Short mmCIF file of C-alpha atoms in Angstrom, two decimals:
data_model
loop_
_atom_site.label_atom_id
_atom_site.label_comp_id
_atom_site.label_asym_id
_atom_site.label_seq_id
_atom_site.Cartn_x
_atom_site.Cartn_y
_atom_site.Cartn_z
CA MET A 591 1.67 2.07 13.41
CA ALA A 592 2.78 -0.41 10.78
CA LYS A 593 5.87 0.44 8.81
CA ASN A 594 4.20 -0.03 5.45
CA ARG A 595 1.40 2.49 5.13
CA LEU A 596 -0.93 2.86 2.18
CA PHE A 597 -1.19 6.50 1.10
CA LEU A 598 -4.60 6.18 -0.49
CA GLN A 599 -7.62 8.40 -0.01
CA LEU A 600 -10.22 5.73 0.64
CA LEU A 601 -13.18 8.04 0.84
CA SER A 602 -15.57 5.19 0.31
CA LEU A 603 -14.56 3.06 3.27
CA SER A 604 -16.74 5.07 5.63
CA LEU A 605 -19.74 3.90 3.62
CA LEU A 606 -19.07 0.20 4.17
CA PRO A 607 -20.78 -1.90 6.85
CA THR A 608 -18.69 -2.42 9.96
CA ALA A 609 -16.21 -5.26 9.57
CA VAL A 610 -12.76 -6.36 10.59
CA TYR A 611 -10.30 -5.59 7.76
CA SER A 612 -6.62 -6.28 7.26
CA TRP A 613 -4.42 -5.56 4.27
CA ALA A 614 -2.67 -8.39 2.50
CA PHE A 615 -0.45 -8.23 -0.55
CA THR A 616 0.06 -10.71 -3.32
CA SER A 617 2.23 -10.70 -6.43
CA LEU A 618 0.29 -10.87 -9.70
CA HIS A 619 3.49 -10.80 -11.74
CA PRO A 620 6.99 -9.48 -10.95
CA ARG A 621 6.80 -6.19 -9.09
CA ARG A 622 3.12 -5.64 -9.72
CA THR A 623 1.13 -5.56 -6.49
CA SER A 624 -2.49 -6.34 -5.78
CA LEU A 625 -3.95 -5.05 -2.55
CA ILE A 626 -6.58 -7.28 -1.00
CA ALA A 627 -9.16 -6.44 1.66
CA LEU A 628 -9.86 -9.50 3.78
CA SER A 629 -13.00 -9.91 5.84
CA SER A 630 -13.20 -11.76 9.13
CA VAL A 631 -14.46 -14.82 7.26
CA SER A 632 -11.49 -14.94 4.84
CA LYS A 633 -13.33 -13.83 1.73
CA SER A 634 -11.30 -11.53 -0.47
CA SER A 635 -11.85 -9.02 -3.22
CA GLU A 636 -9.18 -7.20 -5.19
CA LEU A 637 -8.98 -3.49 -4.40
CA TRP A 638 -5.88 -2.01 -6.06
CA ASN A 639 -3.58 -2.93 -8.90
CA VAL A 640 -0.32 -1.04 -8.57
CA GLU A 641 1.11 -0.23 -12.00
CA LYS A 642 4.38 -2.02 -12.68
CA VAL A 643 7.64 -0.11 -12.95
CA ASP A 644 10.67 -1.92 -14.40
CA HIS A 645 13.42 -2.99 -12.01
CA ILE A 646 16.94 -3.83 -13.14
CA SER A 647 16.84 -7.13 -11.24
CA GLU A 648 14.40 -8.43 -13.86
CA TRP A 649 17.00 -8.53 -16.66
CA THR A 650 20.37 -8.58 -14.90
CA THR A 651 22.19 -11.48 -13.27
CA ASN A 652 23.95 -11.51 -9.91
CA HIS A 653 21.93 -8.52 -8.76
CA GLU A 654 23.02 -7.23 -5.35
CA SER A 655 21.38 -4.87 -2.90
CA TYR A 656 22.99 -2.42 -0.53
CA PRO A 657 21.80 -0.59 2.59
CA ASN A 658 20.70 2.94 1.81
CA PRO A 659 23.29 5.35 3.27
CA LEU A 660 20.38 7.38 4.61
CA SER A 661 19.29 4.44 6.75
CA LEU A 662 22.71 4.42 8.43
CA LYS A 663 22.36 7.94 9.79
CA ASP A 664 21.67 8.32 13.51
CA LYS A 665 18.11 8.79 14.73
CA ILE A 666 16.45 8.25 11.35
CA PRO A 667 12.94 6.77 11.79
CA SER A 668 12.32 3.65 9.73
CA SER A 669 8.97 5.18 8.75
CA TRP A 670 10.84 7.69 6.57
CA PHE A 671 11.53 4.91 4.09
CA VAL A 672 8.97 3.73 1.56
CA GLY A 673 7.65 0.21 1.99
CA VAL A 674 7.35 -2.21 -0.89
CA ASP A 675 3.56 -1.97 -0.84
CA ASP A 676 3.11 1.79 -0.43
CA ALA A 677 1.05 3.18 -3.29
CA VAL A 678 -0.91 6.19 -4.51
CA ALA A 679 -4.43 5.98 -5.94
CA MET A 680 -4.73 7.26 -9.51
CA ASN A 681 -8.20 8.69 -8.99
CA VAL A 682 -9.71 9.88 -5.72
CA LYS A 683 -13.00 11.05 -7.21
CA ILE A 684 -15.50 8.22 -6.83
CA ASP A 685 -19.16 7.39 -7.15
CA ALA A 686 -20.01 6.69 -3.51
CA HIS A 687 -23.02 4.56 -4.43
CA GLU A 688 -20.94 2.19 -6.51
CA THR A 689 -18.43 1.55 -3.72
CA ILE A 690 -21.06 0.16 -1.37
CA ASP A 691 -20.28 -3.49 -0.85
CA VAL A 692 -22.16 -6.33 -2.46
CA SER A 693 -22.39 -8.86 0.39
CA ASP A 694 -22.31 -12.63 0.12
CA ASP A 695 -24.35 -14.72 2.51
CA ASP A 696 -22.72 -18.02 3.38
CA ASP A 697 -23.70 -20.84 5.69
CA ASP A 698 -20.97 -21.80 8.12
CA GLU A 699 -20.48 -25.30 9.46
CA ASP A 700 -22.60 -24.42 12.48
CA GLY A 701 -25.51 -23.69 10.18
CA GLU A 702 -25.51 -19.96 10.90
CA GLU A 703 -25.42 -17.36 8.16
CA HIS A 704 -22.43 -15.04 7.95
CA THR A 705 -22.10 -11.95 5.80
CA THR A 706 -18.87 -11.47 3.88
CA VAL A 707 -17.92 -7.86 3.50
CA GLY A 708 -15.76 -7.18 0.45
CA HIS A 709 -15.12 -3.96 -1.44
CA ARG A 710 -16.44 -4.73 -4.88
CA GLY A 711 -17.55 -2.96 -7.97
CA GLY A 712 -17.22 0.61 -9.07
CA ILE A 713 -13.88 1.68 -7.66
CA ASN A 714 -11.04 2.56 -10.04
CA ALA A 715 -8.35 0.16 -8.90
CA GLU A 716 -5.32 1.74 -10.58
CA ALA A 717 -2.55 2.93 -8.29
CA PHE A 718 1.11 3.90 -8.58
CA ILE A 719 4.21 3.07 -6.55
CA LEU A 720 4.85 5.72 -3.91
CA ALA A 721 8.05 7.70 -4.48
CA GLY A 722 10.74 8.14 -1.87
CA PRO A 723 13.88 6.54 -0.40
CA ARG A 724 14.03 2.77 0.06
CA ALA A 725 15.86 1.07 2.93
CA GLU A 726 17.81 -0.99 0.39
CA ILE A 727 19.25 0.21 -2.91
CA SER A 728 20.53 -1.53 -6.04
CA PHE A 729 23.75 0.38 -6.70
CA ASP A 730 26.96 0.82 -4.76
CA PRO A 731 27.27 4.61 -4.42
CA SER A 732 31.07 4.42 -4.30
CA THR A 733 31.25 2.92 -7.80
CA SER A 734 28.21 4.55 -9.39
CA LYS A 735 28.34 7.15 -12.16
CA ALA A 736 25.35 9.35 -13.00
CA ALA A 737 24.47 11.47 -16.04
CA ILE A 738 21.92 14.25 -16.45
CA VAL A 739 20.48 15.59 -19.73
CA THR A 740 17.90 18.29 -20.51
CA CYS A 741 16.05 18.26 -23.84
CA GLY A 742 13.40 20.19 -25.75
CA GLY A 743 12.27 23.75 -25.07
CA LEU A 744 13.43 25.74 -22.08
CA CYS A 745 11.34 25.84 -18.94
CA PRO A 746 11.58 27.52 -15.53
CA GLY A 747 13.17 25.04 -13.16
CA LEU A 748 15.47 23.07 -15.46
CA ASN A 749 18.53 24.34 -13.62
CA SER A 750 16.85 23.59 -10.29
CA VAL A 751 16.34 19.98 -11.38
CA VAL A 752 19.99 19.67 -12.41
CA ARG A 753 21.05 21.18 -9.08
CA GLU A 754 18.86 18.93 -6.96
CA VAL A 755 19.79 15.71 -8.77
CA VAL A 756 23.44 16.52 -8.06
CA MET A 757 22.73 17.54 -4.47
CA CYS A 758 20.72 14.41 -3.70
CA LEU A 759 23.21 12.04 -5.32
CA SER A 760 26.16 13.68 -3.60
CA ARG A 761 24.84 14.60 -0.16
CA GLN A 762 22.38 11.79 0.45
CA TYR A 763 23.99 8.85 -1.35
CA GLY A 764 27.63 9.80 -1.63
CA VAL A 765 27.74 9.47 -5.43
CA GLN A 766 30.56 11.74 -6.56
CA ASP A 767 30.97 10.87 -10.24
CA ILE A 768 28.25 12.95 -11.93
CA VAL A 769 28.27 14.40 -15.45
CA GLY A 770 25.99 16.71 -17.41
CA ILE A 771 25.26 15.95 -21.07
CA PRO A 772 25.21 19.23 -23.05
CA LYS A 773 22.82 20.10 -25.87
CA GLY A 774 20.19 17.43 -25.35
CA TYR A 775 20.23 13.92 -26.78
CA ARG A 776 22.79 14.80 -29.44
CA GLY A 777 25.28 15.46 -26.64
CA PHE A 778 25.62 11.72 -25.95
CA LEU A 779 27.65 11.44 -29.16
CA TYR A 780 30.36 13.77 -27.83
CA PRO A 781 31.51 12.52 -24.40
CA GLU A 782 34.56 14.76 -24.58
CA GLU A 783 32.19 17.70 -24.11
CA TRP A 784 30.44 16.28 -21.05
CA LYS A 785 30.60 18.48 -17.96
CA SER A 786 31.63 17.22 -14.55
CA LEU A 787 29.11 18.33 -11.94
CA ASP A 788 29.56 18.75 -8.18
CA GLU A 789 27.92 20.62 -5.32
CA GLY A 790 30.06 23.72 -5.72
CA GLY A 791 29.33 24.03 -9.42
CA VAL A 792 25.55 23.84 -9.07
CA GLN A 793 25.15 25.73 -5.80
CA ASN A 794 23.38 28.78 -7.26
CA LEU A 795 21.78 27.24 -10.35
CA HIS A 796 18.26 27.56 -8.94
CA ASN A 797 18.49 31.33 -9.29
CA GLN A 798 19.05 31.14 -13.04
CA GLY A 799 16.62 30.61 -15.90
CA GLY A 800 17.25 28.28 -18.81
CA SER A 801 19.50 25.21 -18.61
CA MET A 802 23.21 25.34 -17.81
CA LEU A 803 23.54 22.17 -19.91
CA GLY A 804 21.84 23.67 -22.94
CA SER A 805 19.18 21.85 -24.90
CA SER A 806 18.09 20.84 -28.39
CA ARG A 807 15.25 19.15 -30.24
CA GLY A 808 15.63 15.82 -31.98
CA GLY A 809 19.04 14.15 -32.26
CA HIS A 810 17.90 10.91 -30.62
CA ASP A 811 19.75 7.73 -31.62
CA THR A 812 18.88 4.97 -29.15
CA GLY A 813 21.68 2.57 -30.09
CA ALA A 814 24.35 5.27 -30.01
CA ILE A 815 23.10 6.62 -26.70
CA VAL A 816 23.15 3.20 -25.02
CA ASP A 817 26.62 2.58 -26.46
CA SER A 818 27.75 5.87 -24.97
CA LEU A 819 26.33 4.98 -21.54
CA VAL A 820 28.19 1.66 -21.59
CA ASN A 821 31.46 3.13 -22.84
CA GLU A 822 31.46 5.87 -20.22
CA GLY A 823 30.36 3.60 -17.35
CA ILE A 824 27.05 5.35 -16.66
CA ASN A 825 24.59 3.34 -14.55
CA LEU A 826 22.22 6.14 -13.51
CA LEU A 827 20.61 8.34 -16.19
CA PHE A 828 18.33 11.27 -15.41
CA VAL A 829 16.40 12.83 -18.28
CA SER A 830 14.31 16.01 -18.13
CA GLY A 831 12.10 17.06 -21.01
CA GLY A 832 8.62 17.09 -22.54
CA ASP A 833 6.56 14.43 -24.26
CA GLY A 834 9.04 13.74 -27.06
CA THR A 835 11.92 13.58 -24.59
CA VAL A 836 9.96 11.20 -22.37
CA ARG A 837 9.38 8.85 -25.32
CA GLY A 838 13.09 9.02 -26.07
CA ALA A 839 13.93 8.13 -22.46
CA SER A 840 11.67 5.10 -22.70
CA LYS A 841 13.49 3.94 -25.84
CA ILE A 842 16.79 4.23 -23.99
CA ALA A 843 15.39 2.24 -21.04
CA GLU A 844 14.11 -0.47 -23.39
CA GLY A 845 17.47 -0.59 -25.17
CA VAL A 846 19.23 -1.01 -21.83
CA LYS A 847 16.79 -3.77 -20.89
CA ARG A 848 17.31 -5.69 -24.14
CA ARG A 849 21.05 -5.72 -23.54
CA GLY A 850 20.64 -6.86 -19.93
CA LEU A 851 22.46 -3.81 -18.55
CA ALA A 852 22.29 -2.63 -14.95
CA ILE A 853 21.39 0.96 -15.86
CA SER A 854 18.43 2.85 -14.40
CA VAL A 855 16.69 5.50 -16.50
CA ALA A 856 14.59 8.05 -14.61
CA CYS A 857 12.61 10.85 -16.23
CA ILE A 858 11.61 14.18 -14.68
CA PRO A 859 8.89 15.49 -17.05
CA LYS A 860 9.12 19.12 -18.11
CA THR A 861 6.71 21.33 -20.01
CA ILE A 862 5.25 24.71 -19.19
CA ASP A 863 2.18 23.64 -21.18
CA ASN A 864 1.40 21.14 -18.39
CA ASP A 865 0.40 18.54 -20.97
CA ILE A 866 1.95 15.41 -19.40
CA PRO A 867 -1.01 13.15 -18.54
CA LEU A 868 -1.99 11.68 -15.15
CA ILE A 869 0.22 13.88 -12.96
CA ASP A 870 -1.07 16.94 -11.10
CA ARG A 871 1.24 19.39 -12.84
CA THR A 872 4.67 19.73 -14.39
CA PHE A 873 7.46 21.88 -12.97
CA GLY A 874 7.74 25.39 -14.39
CA PHE A 875 4.00 25.61 -14.99
CA GLU A 876 3.26 27.75 -11.93
CA THR A 877 6.11 30.14 -12.77
CA ALA A 878 4.82 30.45 -16.35
CA CYS A 879 1.32 31.23 -15.07
CA GLU A 880 2.72 33.83 -12.71
CA ALA A 881 4.62 35.51 -15.56
CA ALA A 882 1.53 35.35 -17.78
CA CYS A 883 -0.53 37.00 -15.04
CA GLU A 884 1.85 39.95 -15.03
CA ALA A 885 1.36 40.37 -18.78
CA ILE A 886 -2.43 40.18 -18.36
CA LYS A 887 -2.32 42.86 -15.66
CA VAL A 888 -0.33 45.11 -18.00
CA ALA A 889 -2.89 44.54 -20.76
CA ASN A 890 -5.68 45.37 -18.32
CA THR A 891 -3.95 48.59 -17.28
CA GLU A 892 -3.52 49.60 -20.92
CA ALA A 893 -7.14 48.74 -21.72
CA ALA A 894 -8.40 50.76 -18.76
CA GLY A 895 -6.45 53.81 -19.89
CA PHE A 896 -8.45 54.47 -23.08
CA PRO A 897 -12.11 54.51 -24.15
CA PHE A 898 -13.23 51.10 -25.38
CA GLY A 899 -9.83 49.64 -24.52
CA LEU A 900 -9.24 46.02 -25.42
CA GLY A 901 -6.17 44.14 -24.20
CA VAL A 902 -5.30 40.91 -26.01
CA VAL A 903 -2.65 38.63 -24.47
CA LYS A 904 -1.28 35.55 -26.27
CA VAL A 905 0.32 32.93 -24.06
CA MET A 906 1.93 29.57 -24.75
CA GLY A 907 -0.18 26.45 -25.08
CA ARG A 908 0.14 24.49 -28.31
CA ASN A 909 -2.43 21.74 -27.64
CA SER A 910 -3.28 22.35 -24.01
CA GLY A 911 -4.51 25.69 -22.73
CA PHE A 912 -3.60 25.40 -19.06
CA ILE A 913 -1.50 28.57 -18.90
CA ALA A 914 -4.33 30.58 -20.47
CA MET A 915 -6.91 29.03 -18.15
CA HIS A 916 -4.95 29.35 -14.91
CA SER A 917 -3.63 32.85 -15.62
CA SER A 918 -7.10 34.04 -16.64
CA LEU A 919 -8.51 32.87 -13.34
CA GLY A 920 -5.47 33.99 -11.36
CA SER A 921 -5.40 37.52 -12.78
CA CYS A 922 -9.13 38.04 -12.03
CA VAL A 923 -9.46 40.54 -14.91
CA ALA A 924 -9.98 38.37 -17.99
CA ASP A 925 -13.27 38.71 -19.89
CA LEU A 926 -12.56 35.97 -22.42
CA CYS A 927 -10.26 32.94 -22.39
CA LEU A 928 -9.64 31.02 -25.62
CA VAL A 929 -7.94 27.61 -25.52
CA PRO A 930 -7.12 24.86 -28.06
CA GLU A 931 -9.55 22.43 -26.42
CA VAL A 932 -12.63 24.55 -27.16
CA ASP A 933 -13.59 25.67 -30.66
CA PHE A 934 -15.09 29.16 -30.79
CA TYR A 935 -16.68 31.35 -33.41
CA LEU A 936 -16.64 35.09 -34.00
CA ASP A 937 -20.04 36.21 -35.21
CA GLY A 938 -23.67 35.62 -34.37
CA LYS A 939 -25.46 34.79 -31.16
CA GLY A 940 -23.08 33.28 -28.65
CA GLY A 941 -20.01 34.43 -30.58
CA ILE A 942 -17.07 36.18 -28.96
CA VAL A 943 -17.66 39.47 -30.80
CA ASP A 944 -21.08 40.01 -29.19
CA HIS A 945 -19.68 39.05 -25.79
CA LEU A 946 -16.80 41.55 -26.01
CA TYR A 947 -19.08 44.26 -27.39
CA GLU A 948 -21.33 43.95 -24.34
CA ARG A 949 -18.36 44.01 -21.97
CA LEU A 950 -16.92 47.10 -23.62
CA LEU A 951 -20.23 48.92 -23.34
CA VAL A 952 -20.61 48.03 -19.66
CA ASN A 953 -17.00 48.38 -18.44
CA ASP A 954 -15.42 50.52 -21.17
CA LYS A 955 -12.67 47.89 -21.37
CA ALA A 956 -12.12 44.17 -21.84
CA VAL A 957 -9.24 41.69 -21.66
CA VAL A 958 -8.80 38.60 -23.84
CA VAL A 959 -6.36 35.79 -23.06
CA VAL A 960 -5.67 33.42 -25.96
CA ALA A 961 -3.48 30.32 -26.04
CA GLU A 962 -1.21 29.98 -29.07
CA GLY A 963 -3.01 26.82 -30.21
CA ALA A 964 -6.52 28.27 -30.01
CA GLY A 965 -8.52 29.09 -33.12
CA GLN A 966 -6.43 27.04 -35.55
CA LYS A 967 -9.52 25.34 -37.00
CA LEU A 968 -11.35 28.65 -37.40
CA MET A 969 -8.35 30.26 -39.09
CA ALA A 970 -8.24 27.40 -41.59
CA GLU A 971 -11.97 27.73 -42.27
CA LEU A 972 -11.56 31.45 -42.96
CA GLY A 973 -8.58 30.88 -45.24
CA ALA A 974 -5.96 32.30 -42.91
CA ALA A 975 -3.95 29.11 -42.35
CA GLY A 976 -0.54 28.65 -43.90
CA GLU A 977 1.22 25.52 -45.11
CA GLU A 978 1.94 22.83 -42.54
CA VAL A 979 5.54 23.00 -41.28
CA LYS A 980 7.09 20.93 -38.48
CA ASP A 981 10.01 21.60 -36.13
CA ALA A 982 12.83 19.13 -35.33
CA SER A 983 10.69 17.45 -32.65
CA GLY A 984 7.88 16.81 -35.10
CA ASN A 985 5.59 19.51 -33.71
CA VAL A 986 3.43 21.32 -36.25
CA LEU A 987 4.28 25.03 -36.32
CA LEU A 988 1.09 26.90 -35.55
CA ASP A 989 -0.44 29.80 -37.40
CA ASP A 990 -0.10 32.97 -35.31
CA VAL A 991 -3.52 33.39 -33.72
CA GLY A 992 -2.67 36.60 -31.83
CA PRO A 993 -2.36 39.18 -34.64
CA TRP A 994 -5.09 37.40 -36.62
CA LEU A 995 -7.53 37.62 -33.71
CA CYS A 996 -6.70 41.29 -33.14
CA LYS A 997 -7.43 42.06 -36.79
CA GLN A 998 -10.75 40.20 -36.72
CA LEU A 999 -11.92 41.91 -33.55
CA LYS A 1000 -10.84 45.35 -34.72
CA GLN A 1001 -12.72 44.97 -38.02
CA ARG A 1002 -15.91 43.80 -36.33
CA LEU A 1003 -16.03 46.07 -33.29
CA ASP A 1004 -14.91 49.47 -34.66
CA GLU A 1005 -18.12 50.33 -36.46
CA ARG A 1006 -20.44 49.06 -33.73
CA LEU A 1007 -18.60 50.93 -30.98
CA GLU A 1008 -18.37 54.14 -33.02
CA GLU A 1009 -22.15 54.10 -33.42
CA ALA A 1010 -22.65 53.49 -29.70
CA SER A 1011 -20.23 56.22 -28.54
CA ILE A 1012 -21.34 59.84 -28.17
CA HIS A 1013 -17.74 60.80 -28.97
CA GLY A 1014 -17.39 58.47 -31.94
CA ASP A 1015 -14.77 56.35 -30.19
CA LYS A 1016 -13.57 53.18 -31.89
CA LEU A 1017 -11.83 50.18 -30.39
CA THR A 1018 -8.44 50.91 -28.80
CA LEU A 1019 -6.56 47.64 -29.02
CA LYS A 1020 -3.34 46.72 -27.18
CA TYR A 1021 -1.64 43.43 -28.02
CA VAL A 1022 0.80 41.77 -25.61
CA ASP A 1023 2.81 38.65 -26.52
CA PRO A 1024 4.91 37.49 -23.53
CA SER A 1025 5.50 34.00 -25.00
CA TYR A 1026 9.21 33.48 -24.29
CA MET A 1027 9.16 35.71 -21.21
CA VAL A 1028 7.11 33.05 -19.40
CA ARG A 1029 9.63 30.24 -19.97
CA GLY A 1030 13.07 31.85 -19.77
CA VAL A 1031 12.68 33.15 -16.22
CA PRO A 1032 13.99 31.54 -13.01
CA PRO A 1033 11.44 29.40 -11.15
CA ASN A 1034 9.37 30.86 -8.35
CA THR A 1035 9.44 29.43 -4.82
CA ALA A 1036 6.65 26.91 -5.44
CA ASP A 1037 8.35 25.53 -8.56
CA ASN A 1038 11.75 25.45 -6.85
CA LEU A 1039 10.27 23.30 -4.10
CA TYR A 1040 8.53 21.09 -6.63
CA CYS A 1041 11.76 20.65 -8.62
CA LEU A 1042 13.53 19.60 -5.43
CA GLN A 1043 10.84 17.00 -4.67
CA LEU A 1044 10.82 15.61 -8.21
CA ALA A 1045 14.61 15.48 -8.54
CA HIS A 1046 15.18 13.86 -5.15
CA ASN A 1047 12.46 11.28 -5.75
CA ALA A 1048 13.89 10.52 -9.20
CA VAL A 1049 17.24 9.81 -7.52
CA HIS A 1050 15.59 7.65 -4.85
CA GLY A 1051 13.82 5.59 -7.51
CA ALA A 1052 16.89 5.17 -9.69
CA MET A 1053 19.12 4.22 -6.77
CA ALA A 1054 16.52 1.60 -5.79
CA GLY A 1055 16.91 0.05 -9.25
CA LEU A 1056 13.67 1.27 -10.78
CA SER A 1057 13.76 2.28 -14.46
CA ASN A 1058 11.65 3.53 -17.35
CA PHE A 1059 9.48 5.76 -15.17
CA ILE A 1060 8.52 9.37 -14.74
CA VAL A 1061 8.25 10.93 -11.33
CA GLY A 1062 5.30 13.19 -10.63
CA SER A 1063 2.63 14.23 -8.19
CA VAL A 1064 -0.64 12.30 -8.36
CA ASN A 1065 -3.34 13.49 -5.97
CA THR A 1066 -0.63 15.51 -4.16
CA LYS A 1067 1.57 12.44 -3.52
CA GLU A 1068 4.86 11.89 -5.37
CA CYS A 1069 4.91 8.56 -7.21
CA TYR A 1070 6.51 6.59 -10.03
CA VAL A 1071 4.46 6.25 -13.23
CA PRO A 1072 5.55 3.85 -16.00
CA ILE A 1073 6.45 5.87 -19.09
CA SER A 1074 4.25 3.56 -21.16
CA MET A 1075 1.21 5.06 -19.43
CA VAL A 1076 1.99 8.62 -20.57
CA ALA A 1077 3.76 8.09 -23.90
CA ASN A 1078 1.76 9.27 -26.91
CA LYS A 1079 -0.92 10.69 -24.63
CA ARG A 1080 -1.67 14.26 -23.62
CA ASN A 1081 -3.11 16.14 -20.68
CA VAL A 1082 -5.74 18.60 -21.90
CA ILE A 1083 -8.27 20.82 -20.18
CA ASP A 1084 -11.25 18.83 -18.99
CA THR A 1085 -14.26 20.65 -20.42
CA SER A 1086 -16.81 17.87 -19.91
CA HIS A 1087 -16.85 17.61 -16.12
CA GLN A 1088 -16.97 19.98 -13.20
CA SER A 1089 -13.51 21.48 -13.27
CA LEU A 1090 -11.57 24.72 -13.58
CA TRP A 1091 -12.93 25.26 -17.09
CA GLU A 1092 -16.42 25.56 -15.64
CA MET A 1093 -15.04 28.32 -13.36
CA VAL A 1094 -13.59 30.13 -16.38
CA VAL A 1095 -16.93 30.13 -18.20
CA PHE A 1096 -18.85 31.27 -15.14
CA SER A 1097 -16.35 33.86 -13.89
CA THR A 1098 -15.71 35.54 -17.25
CA GLY A 1099 -19.33 35.23 -18.37
CA GLN A 1100 -18.07 34.13 -21.79
CA PRO A 1101 -20.00 31.81 -24.12
CA SER A 1102 -19.59 28.14 -23.26
CA PHE A 1103 -19.34 26.74 -26.80
CA GLN A 1104 -20.22 23.35 -25.28
CA THR A 1105 -22.85 21.06 -26.75
CA ASN A 1106 -24.91 18.19 -25.41
CA GLU A 1107 -22.87 15.90 -27.62
CA ASP A 1108 -19.63 16.69 -25.76
CA LYS A 1109 -18.13 13.62 -24.11
CA ASP A 1110 -19.07 12.96 -20.50
CA GLU A 1111 -17.03 9.90 -19.66
CA LYS A 1112 -17.99 8.77 -16.20
CA ASP A 1113 -14.67 7.15 -15.38
CA ALA A 1114 -12.41 9.86 -16.83
CA ILE A 1115 -9.18 10.39 -14.90
CA THR A 1116 -8.87 14.07 -14.04
CA THR A 1117 -5.94 15.98 -12.55
CA ALA A 1118 -5.64 18.64 -9.88
CA SER A 1119 -4.85 21.28 -12.52
CA GLY A 1120 -8.18 20.69 -14.28
CA GLY A 1121 -7.01 18.26 -16.95
CA THR A 1122 -7.90 14.90 -18.41
CA THR A 1123 -5.98 12.42 -20.55
CA ILE A 1124 -6.48 11.90 -24.30
#
């Protein structure tokens, strides 16, 4: 088996006519790769364009490479190391008809016709560099110094990421000079407060919630941060945070590049909202869903304990309702799921009041799961919205949909239920708000494993000299995605295609609220968690 393998799910190849294929690689521009399928008659057609990730050799002089310490260990297969052409397809969902080859008939010198088999038309050619250790690295571990910073809101797994970055640097590469930057980006201004990190100090971090480095919002000063990196001799920077933090990391990487500095900047994206585009999921998301499920089960128990019991659970999800969607499906007891991506209405045919009324009559209980960003438009229309206020990261502070929704449902259902009950029972409403309980807890096993994979692959990429990238899972394979492809974009629930949202509508029996005018983009990039990029 060849050393360089292409980790791509080429579902369409089985549909092509039989032909002899080989893979060839050609450079379109520095470090961007084009994969070519060659037929037996030397005709070619471009298949994949691997998205470029910056490499420090592009802007530094006298760049050296070093053997990876991992490659020097005994009995280590060479196949454990990532080849220069290994890549991950962005989208594995295809239109099989469109991937059927368009053949060219050519006359050879002998006068006979030959059919050229290419792989043309239809296929989405975007791909990403596969993550993992390289046989050669760009930094001397004995002289390297690494820094780690966590920014933005807390999230299950932040401490696990810190732990695993330290463990990978120390155990696998022998980097011993590692520091933690406290209190987010503002901490770069106070190097005297930086914390020295080693294996012993981070050994049990994965069992703790929060971030041992602390965090903050805002405080980003690109010039001052780069100055601090230079002054303190940092050549490896690992940043973990949400969308604003990721944009900040990109600014640092660009500042480093402009100055021609040999500093790699790697980003491990973090948000329990799961709103980073293109990647399958973000770390902490599964733990948050698990915690939300427990709250939903409590609400269901409370609702079942009284006549016409209604449990309403508000979960986090400012612009993306993934926690609400996944926990609704995972709990198996939700009767209504409300998310920011789908506008809903209260009254009339197809409204949520009629739906809940019917459920209460049939089951004597109902459970509603609502994301914090749901219903903002409706609240404004009904005059319940407050003045717009933003936090330090520039996020608009939302109006509190939970209590407002409870009040609206109580007002509308009491009279109808009282008339329908032989005992004159009204709605018994129980409201549960577990918001911060879903993000301040330690990560579960699945998230701990995911944090390990992300952190280790971030280290592998940075040590190889890559920069200005996020590490994430795309179609279940870890890869490096240029930050420019996710900056100022958002992963939201895909409501236009067959996805998890369709399962929510069908399993809860709730109104769809979809219209024929909703977008149905044929080539939309969807994620394993049921999202799409806007």
